[in-house]
Amino acid sequence: MTGAGRVVVEVNARRTSPRCATCGHVARENRPTRAEFACVRCGHTADADENAAVNILRAGLVLRAGAQAA
């Protein structure tokens, strides 16, 4: 789907919140608070919403690349 030069890709957001955008480790403990993200494996810290947004963006890019290759 496109609009105003943008491509919209539907992404399943499941597990994007507790997944580390740096190393990919998924753990409930990565979210010490609702607003904070702190990976228990690699130590990456970020705003929780920003970390999830990076994961959603990457998932969308993977889906888009797969659709273009088909």
mmCIF file of N, CA and C in Angstrom, residues 1-65:
data_model
loop_
_atom_site.group_PDB
_atom_site.id
_atom_site.type_symbol
_atom_site.label_atom_id
_atom_site.label_comp_id
_atom_site.label_asym_id
_atom_site.label_seq_id
_atom_site.Cartn_x
_atom_site.Cartn_y
_atom_site.Cartn_z
ATOM 1 N N MET A 1 0.841 -1.168 0.000
ATOM 2 C CA MET A 1 0.000 0.000 0.000
ATOM 3 C C MET A 1 0.892 1.238 0.000
ATOM 4 N N THR A 2 0.546 2.234 -0.772
ATOM 5 C CA THR A 2 1.328 3.455 -0.809
ATOM 6 C C THR A 2 0.430 4.660 -0.587
ATOM 7 N N GLY A 3 1.025 5.756 -0.207
ATOM 8 C CA GLY A 3 0.304 7.010 -0.030
ATOM 9 C C GLY A 3 1.305 8.128 0.159
ATOM 10 N N ALA A 4 1.185 9.165 -0.645
ATOM 11 C CA ALA A 4 2.075 10.318 -0.549
ATOM 12 C C ALA A 4 3.547 9.906 -0.597
ATOM 13 N N GLY A 5 3.865 8.923 -1.423
ATOM 14 C CA GLY A 5 5.249 8.492 -1.549
ATOM 15 C C GLY A 5 5.720 7.570 -0.444
ATOM 16 N N ARG A 6 4.830 7.157 0.424
ATOM 17 C CA ARG A 6 5.194 6.272 1.542
ATOM 18 C C ARG A 6 4.703 4.863 1.270
ATOM 19 N N VAL A 7 5.417 3.910 1.801
ATOM 20 C CA VAL A 7 5.016 2.512 1.722
ATOM 21 C C VAL A 7 4.578 2.088 3.111
ATOM 22 N N VAL A 8 3.413 1.487 3.204
ATOM 23 C CA VAL A 8 2.895 1.006 4.483
ATOM 24 C C VAL A 8 2.974 -0.513 4.481
ATOM 25 N N VAL A 9 3.616 -1.054 5.499
ATOM 26 C CA VAL A 9 3.771 -2.504 5.628
ATOM 27 C C VAL A 9 3.196 -2.911 6.972
ATOM 28 N N GLU A 10 2.264 -3.850 6.967
ATOM 29 C CA GLU A 10 1.680 -4.328 8.220
ATOM 30 C C GLU A 10 2.664 -5.264 8.915
ATOM 31 N N VAL A 11 2.966 -4.950 10.175
ATOM 32 C CA VAL A 11 3.954 -5.699 10.951
ATOM 33 C C VAL A 11 3.304 -6.227 12.225
ATOM 34 N N ASN A 12 3.580 -7.461 12.557
ATOM 35 C CA ASN A 12 3.139 -8.020 13.832
ATOM 36 C C ASN A 12 4.081 -7.476 14.910
ATOM 37 N N ALA A 13 3.536 -6.690 15.818
ATOM 38 C CA ALA A 13 4.357 -6.043 16.845
ATOM 39 C C ALA A 13 4.650 -6.944 18.046
ATOM 40 N N ARG A 14 4.228 -8.184 17.989
ATOM 41 C CA ARG A 14 4.444 -9.110 19.106
ATOM 42 C C ARG A 14 5.931 -9.228 19.436
ATOM 43 N N ARG A 15 6.243 -9.092 20.707
ATOM 44 C CA ARG A 15 7.598 -9.213 21.266
ATOM 45 C C ARG A 15 8.566 -8.118 20.841
ATOM 46 N N THR A 16 8.073 -7.049 20.228
ATOM 47 C CA THR A 16 8.978 -5.960 19.870
ATOM 48 C C THR A 16 9.340 -5.123 21.090
ATOM 49 N N SER A 17 8.505 -5.148 22.097
ATOM 50 C CA SER A 17 8.755 -4.354 23.299
ATOM 51 C C SER A 17 9.855 -4.946 24.187
ATOM 52 N N PRO A 18 9.870 -6.261 24.447
ATOM 53 C CA PRO A 18 10.938 -6.813 25.285
ATOM 54 C C PRO A 18 12.185 -7.255 24.504
ATOM 55 N N ARG A 19 12.198 -7.073 23.170
ATOM 56 C CA ARG A 19 13.354 -7.486 22.345
ATOM 57 C C ARG A 19 14.372 -6.349 22.284
ATOM 58 N N CYS A 20 15.619 -6.681 22.507
ATOM 59 C CA CYS A 20 16.695 -5.688 22.438
ATOM 60 C C CYS A 20 16.976 -5.353 20.974
ATOM 61 N N ALA A 21 16.954 -4.064 20.652
ATOM 62 C CA ALA A 21 17.230 -3.621 19.285
ATOM 63 C C ALA A 21 18.708 -3.773 18.928
ATOM 64 N N THR A 22 19.566 -3.985 19.919
ATOM 65 C CA THR A 22 20.989 -4.142 19.665
ATOM 66 C C THR A 22 21.383 -5.605 19.468
ATOM 67 N N CYS A 23 21.011 -6.468 20.417
ATOM 68 C CA CYS A 23 21.458 -7.868 20.338
ATOM 69 C C CYS A 23 20.335 -8.865 20.043
ATOM 70 N N GLY A 24 19.075 -8.439 20.118
ATOM 71 C CA GLY A 24 17.956 -9.325 19.808
ATOM 72 C C GLY A 24 17.444 -10.159 20.963
ATOM 73 N N HIS A 25 18.079 -10.049 22.123
ATOM 74 C CA HIS A 25 17.653 -10.837 23.295
ATOM 75 C C HIS A 25 16.251 -10.419 23.729
ATOM 76 N N VAL A 26 15.389 -11.407 23.957
ATOM 77 C CA VAL A 26 14.021 -11.144 24.400
ATOM 78 C C VAL A 26 13.872 -11.636 25.830
ATOM 79 N N ALA A 27 13.500 -10.720 26.723
ATOM 80 C CA ALA A 27 13.259 -11.087 28.119
ATOM 81 C C ALA A 27 12.350 -10.053 28.760
ATOM 82 N N ARG A 28 11.443 -10.520 29.568
ATOM 83 C CA ARG A 28 10.560 -9.625 30.308
ATOM 84 C C ARG A 28 11.368 -8.656 31.172
ATOM 85 N N GLU A 29 12.484 -9.144 31.681
ATOM 86 C CA GLU A 29 13.340 -8.350 32.563
ATOM 87 C C GLU A 29 13.994 -7.158 31.841
ATOM 88 N N ASN A 30 13.970 -7.167 30.501
ATOM 89 C CA ASN A 30 14.525 -6.053 29.736
ATOM 90 C C ASN A 30 13.724 -4.767 29.931
ATOM 91 N N ARG A 31 12.531 -4.886 30.490
ATOM 92 C CA ARG A 31 11.670 -3.722 30.718
ATOM 93 C C ARG A 31 11.508 -3.502 32.213
ATOM 94 N N PRO A 32 12.499 -2.872 32.872
ATOM 95 C CA PRO A 32 12.398 -2.663 34.318
ATOM 96 C C PRO A 32 11.239 -1.750 34.708
ATOM 97 N N THR A 33 10.884 -0.821 33.822
ATOM 98 C CA THR A 33 9.698 0.017 34.024
ATOM 99 C C THR A 33 8.981 0.132 32.690
ATOM 100 N N ARG A 34 7.812 0.707 32.718
ATOM 101 C CA ARG A 34 7.037 0.878 31.486
ATOM 102 C C ARG A 34 7.771 1.777 30.476
ATOM 103 N N ALA A 35 8.532 2.743 30.959
ATOM 104 C CA ALA A 35 9.194 3.714 30.087
ATOM 105 C C ALA A 35 10.633 3.353 29.734
ATOM 106 N N GLU A 36 11.240 2.450 30.488
ATOM 107 C CA GLU A 36 12.661 2.141 30.299
ATOM 108 C C GLU A 36 12.874 0.797 29.613
ATOM 109 N N PHE A 37 13.955 0.722 28.837
ATOM 110 C CA PHE A 37 14.421 -0.538 28.273
ATOM 111 C C PHE A 37 15.874 -0.690 28.690
ATOM 112 N N ALA A 38 16.211 -1.840 29.268
ATOM 113 C CA ALA A 38 17.592 -2.126 29.674
ATOM 114 C C ALA A 38 17.848 -3.615 29.461
ATOM 115 N N CYS A 39 18.605 -3.938 28.418
ATOM 116 C CA CYS A 39 18.855 -5.338 28.080
ATOM 117 C C CYS A 39 19.712 -6.008 29.151
ATOM 118 N N VAL A 40 19.212 -7.131 29.646
ATOM 119 C CA VAL A 40 19.946 -7.865 30.680
ATOM 120 C C VAL A 40 21.114 -8.653 30.089
ATOM 121 N N ARG A 41 21.161 -8.809 28.767
ATOM 122 C CA ARG A 41 22.271 -9.536 28.140
ATOM 123 C C ARG A 41 23.412 -8.609 27.739
ATOM 124 N N CYS A 42 23.119 -7.570 26.949
ATOM 125 C CA CYS A 42 24.210 -6.740 26.420
ATOM 126 C C CYS A 42 24.343 -5.378 27.096
ATOM 127 N N GLY A 43 23.356 -4.996 27.911
ATOM 128 C CA GLY A 43 23.428 -3.730 28.625
ATOM 129 C C GLY A 43 22.892 -2.530 27.868
ATOM 130 N N HIS A 44 22.404 -2.731 26.654
ATOM 131 C CA HIS A 44 21.827 -1.623 25.873
ATOM 132 C C HIS A 44 20.671 -0.996 26.639
ATOM 133 N N THR A 45 20.649 0.336 26.705
ATOM 134 C CA THR A 45 19.543 1.042 27.344
ATOM 135 C C THR A 45 18.943 2.031 26.355
ATOM 136 N N ALA A 46 17.631 2.251 26.490
ATOM 137 C CA ALA A 46 16.928 3.174 25.606
ATOM 138 C C ALA A 46 15.552 3.453 26.187
ATOM 139 N N ASP A 47 14.900 4.446 25.617
ATOM 140 C CA ASP A 47 13.499 4.644 25.905
ATOM 141 C C ASP A 47 12.766 3.410 25.366
ATOM 142 N N ALA A 48 11.835 2.863 26.139
ATOM 143 C CA ALA A 48 11.160 1.622 25.754
ATOM 144 C C ALA A 48 10.422 1.755 24.423
ATOM 145 N N ASP A 49 9.760 2.891 24.199
ATOM 146 C CA ASP A 49 9.027 3.083 22.947
ATOM 147 C C ASP A 49 9.976 3.190 21.754
ATOM 148 N N GLU A 50 11.107 3.853 21.929
ATOM 149 C CA GLU A 50 12.080 3.966 20.838
ATOM 150 C C GLU A 50 12.672 2.608 20.497
ATOM 151 N N ASN A 51 12.986 1.813 21.516
ATOM 152 C CA ASN A 51 13.531 0.473 21.277
ATOM 153 C C ASN A 51 12.536 -0.372 20.484
ATOM 154 N N ALA A 52 11.263 -0.345 20.881
ATOM 155 C CA ALA A 52 10.235 -1.110 20.168
ATOM 156 C C ALA A 52 10.059 -0.596 18.745
ATOM 157 N N ALA A 53 10.117 0.721 18.553
ATOM 158 C CA ALA A 53 9.963 1.302 17.219
ATOM 159 C C ALA A 53 11.069 0.839 16.274
ATOM 160 N N VAL A 54 12.287 0.743 16.783
ATOM 161 C CA VAL A 54 13.399 0.247 15.960
ATOM 162 C C VAL A 54 13.122 -1.196 15.541
ATOM 163 N N ASN A 55 12.637 -2.007 16.464
ATOM 164 C CA ASN A 55 12.324 -3.404 16.144
ATOM 165 C C ASN A 55 11.205 -3.509 15.118
ATOM 166 N N ILE A 56 10.182 -2.664 15.232
ATOM 167 C CA ILE A 56 9.076 -2.663 14.272
ATOM 168 C C ILE A 56 9.568 -2.210 12.901
ATOM 169 N N LEU A 57 10.402 -1.175 12.864
ATOM 170 C CA LEU A 57 10.965 -0.715 11.593
ATOM 171 C C LEU A 57 11.749 -1.830 10.911
ATOM 172 N N ARG A 58 12.596 -2.492 11.649
ATOM 173 C CA ARG A 58 13.398 -3.579 11.061
ATOM 174 C C ARG A 58 12.517 -4.703 10.526
ATOM 175 N N ALA A 59 11.470 -5.056 11.266
ATOM 176 C CA ALA A 59 10.554 -6.106 10.811
ATOM 177 C C ALA A 59 9.870 -5.679 9.514
ATOM 178 N N GLY A 60 9.479 -4.419 9.428
ATOM 179 C CA GLY A 60 8.850 -3.909 8.216
ATOM 180 C C GLY A 60 9.785 -3.926 7.028
ATOM 181 N N LEU A 61 11.036 -3.564 7.258
ATOM 182 C CA LEU A 61 12.015 -3.576 6.175
ATOM 183 C C LEU A 61 12.263 -4.988 5.660
ATOM 184 N N VAL A 62 12.279 -5.953 6.563
ATOM 185 C CA VAL A 62 12.465 -7.354 6.160
ATOM 186 C C VAL A 62 11.269 -7.816 5.328
ATOM 187 N N LEU A 63 10.065 -7.492 5.774
ATOM 188 C CA LEU A 63 8.874 -7.877 5.011
ATOM 189 C C LEU A 63 8.845 -7.196 3.634
ATOM 190 N N ARG A 64 9.208 -5.935 3.599
ATOM 191 C CA ARG A 64 9.219 -5.199 2.331
ATOM 192 C C ARG A 64 10.246 -5.785 1.374
ATOM 193 N N ALA A 65 11.413 -6.115 1.881
ATOM 194 C CA ALA A 65 12.453 -6.697 1.011
ATOM 195 C C ALA A 65 11.992 -8.042 0.469
#
